[in-house]
mmCIF file of C-alpha atoms in Angstrom:
data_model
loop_
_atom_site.group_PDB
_atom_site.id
_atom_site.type_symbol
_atom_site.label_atom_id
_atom_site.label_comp_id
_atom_site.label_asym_id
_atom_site.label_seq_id
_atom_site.Cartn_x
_atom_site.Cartn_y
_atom_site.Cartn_z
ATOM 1 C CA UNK B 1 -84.356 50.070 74.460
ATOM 2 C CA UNK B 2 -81.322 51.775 75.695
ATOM 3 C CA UNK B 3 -78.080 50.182 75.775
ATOM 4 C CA UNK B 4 -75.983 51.235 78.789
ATOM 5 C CA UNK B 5 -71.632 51.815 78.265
ATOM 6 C CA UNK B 6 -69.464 53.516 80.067
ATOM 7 C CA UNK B 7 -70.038 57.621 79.262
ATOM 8 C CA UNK B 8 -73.956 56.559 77.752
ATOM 9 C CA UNK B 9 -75.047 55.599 74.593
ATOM 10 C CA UNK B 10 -77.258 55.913 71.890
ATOM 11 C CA UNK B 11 -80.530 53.685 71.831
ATOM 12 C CA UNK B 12 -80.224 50.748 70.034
ATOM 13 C CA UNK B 13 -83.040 49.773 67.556
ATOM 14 C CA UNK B 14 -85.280 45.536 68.087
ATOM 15 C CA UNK B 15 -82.288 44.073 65.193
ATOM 16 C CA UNK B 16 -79.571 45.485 66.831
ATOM 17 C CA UNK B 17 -80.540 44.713 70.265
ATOM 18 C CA UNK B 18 -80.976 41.287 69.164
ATOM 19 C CA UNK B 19 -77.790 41.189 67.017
ATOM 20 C CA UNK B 20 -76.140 41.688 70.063
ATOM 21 C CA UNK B 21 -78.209 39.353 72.345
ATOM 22 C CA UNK B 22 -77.048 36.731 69.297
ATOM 23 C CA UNK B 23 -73.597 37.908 68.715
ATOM 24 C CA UNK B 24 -72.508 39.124 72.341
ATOM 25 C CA UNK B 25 -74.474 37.776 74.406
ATOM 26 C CA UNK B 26 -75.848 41.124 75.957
ATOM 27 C CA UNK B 27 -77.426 41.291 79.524
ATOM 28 C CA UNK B 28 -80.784 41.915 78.923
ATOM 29 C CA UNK B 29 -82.626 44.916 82.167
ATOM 30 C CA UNK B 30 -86.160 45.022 81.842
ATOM 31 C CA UNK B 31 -86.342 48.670 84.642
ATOM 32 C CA UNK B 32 -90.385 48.063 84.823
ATOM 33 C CA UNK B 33 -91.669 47.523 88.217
ATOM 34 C CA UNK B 34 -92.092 43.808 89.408
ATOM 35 C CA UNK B 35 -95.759 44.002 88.540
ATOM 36 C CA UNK B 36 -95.231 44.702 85.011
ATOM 37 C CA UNK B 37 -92.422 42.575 84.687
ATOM 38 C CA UNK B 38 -94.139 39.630 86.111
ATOM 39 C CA UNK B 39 -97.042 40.309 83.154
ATOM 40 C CA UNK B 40 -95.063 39.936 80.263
ATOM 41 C CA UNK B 41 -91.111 40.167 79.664
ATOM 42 C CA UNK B 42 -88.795 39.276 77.425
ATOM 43 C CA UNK B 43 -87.334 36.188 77.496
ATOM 44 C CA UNK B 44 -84.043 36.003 79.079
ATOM 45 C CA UNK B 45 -84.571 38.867 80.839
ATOM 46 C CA UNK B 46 -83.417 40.044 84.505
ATOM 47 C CA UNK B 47 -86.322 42.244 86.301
ATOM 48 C CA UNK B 48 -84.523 45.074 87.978
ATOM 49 C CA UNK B 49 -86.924 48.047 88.761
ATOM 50 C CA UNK B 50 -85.982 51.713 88.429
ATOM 51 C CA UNK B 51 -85.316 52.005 92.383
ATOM 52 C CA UNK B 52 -82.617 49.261 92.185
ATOM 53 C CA UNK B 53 -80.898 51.480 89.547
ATOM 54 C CA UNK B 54 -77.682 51.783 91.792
ATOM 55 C CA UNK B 55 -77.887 47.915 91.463
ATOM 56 C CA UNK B 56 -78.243 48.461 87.475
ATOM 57 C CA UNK B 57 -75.533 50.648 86.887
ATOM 58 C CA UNK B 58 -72.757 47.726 89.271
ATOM 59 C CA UNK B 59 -74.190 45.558 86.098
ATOM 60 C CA UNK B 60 -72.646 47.868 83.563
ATOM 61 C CA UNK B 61 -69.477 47.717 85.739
ATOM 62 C CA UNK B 62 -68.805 44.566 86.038
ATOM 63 C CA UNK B 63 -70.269 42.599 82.785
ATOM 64 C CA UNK B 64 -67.751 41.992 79.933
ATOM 65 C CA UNK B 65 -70.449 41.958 77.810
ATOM 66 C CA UNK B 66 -72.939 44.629 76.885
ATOM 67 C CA UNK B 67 -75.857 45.229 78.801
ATOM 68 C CA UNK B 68 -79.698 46.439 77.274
ATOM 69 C CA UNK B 69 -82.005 48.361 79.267
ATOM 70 C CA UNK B 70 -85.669 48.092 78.469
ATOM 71 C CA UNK B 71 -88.955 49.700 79.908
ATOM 72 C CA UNK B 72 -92.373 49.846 78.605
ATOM 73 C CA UNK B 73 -92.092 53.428 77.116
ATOM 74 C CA UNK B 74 -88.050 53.920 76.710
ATOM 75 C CA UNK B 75 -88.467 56.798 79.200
ATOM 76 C CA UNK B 76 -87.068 54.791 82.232
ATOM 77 C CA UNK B 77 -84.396 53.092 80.608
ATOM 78 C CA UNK B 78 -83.607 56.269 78.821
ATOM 79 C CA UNK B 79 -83.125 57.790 82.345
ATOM 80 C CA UNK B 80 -80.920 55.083 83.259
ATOM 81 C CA UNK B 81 -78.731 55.495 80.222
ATOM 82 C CA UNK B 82 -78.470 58.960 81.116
ATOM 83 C CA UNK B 83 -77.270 58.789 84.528
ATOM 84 C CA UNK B 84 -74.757 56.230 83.806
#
């Protein structure tokens, strides 16, 4: 997982993503294609698929809250974290 702030971040680790889930209630990207979404997800989770990452990164700008970014092998969301 990859937790997206303004200037990037470090990835977060499954307790601290769900820490903040728990504690601040975190926006939850799942950046797999529909397909892969529509297999399996986690729950809670919005499906936004690496080509609506312009859409992804107007989430990190306008959410009070934190937002979590999570693919299937941490190298998409990793990508998005970096171009935030």
């Amino acid at each position: 997982m990859a937790l997206v702030r303004r200037g990037g971040a470090p990835s977060v680790n499954t307790l601290e993503a769900t820490q903040m889930i728990n504690r601040q209630d975190a926006l939850l990207l799942d950046v797999r294609e529909q397909a892969e979404f529509a297999q399996s997800h986690i729950l809670n989770s919005r499906a936004l698929p690496c080509r609506s990452w312009t859409l992804a990164l107007r989430y990190r700008e306008v959410q009070d809250k934190p937002v979590i970014v999570y693919c299937a092998s941490g190298n998409r969301s990793s990508a998005l974290r970096d171009a935030a």
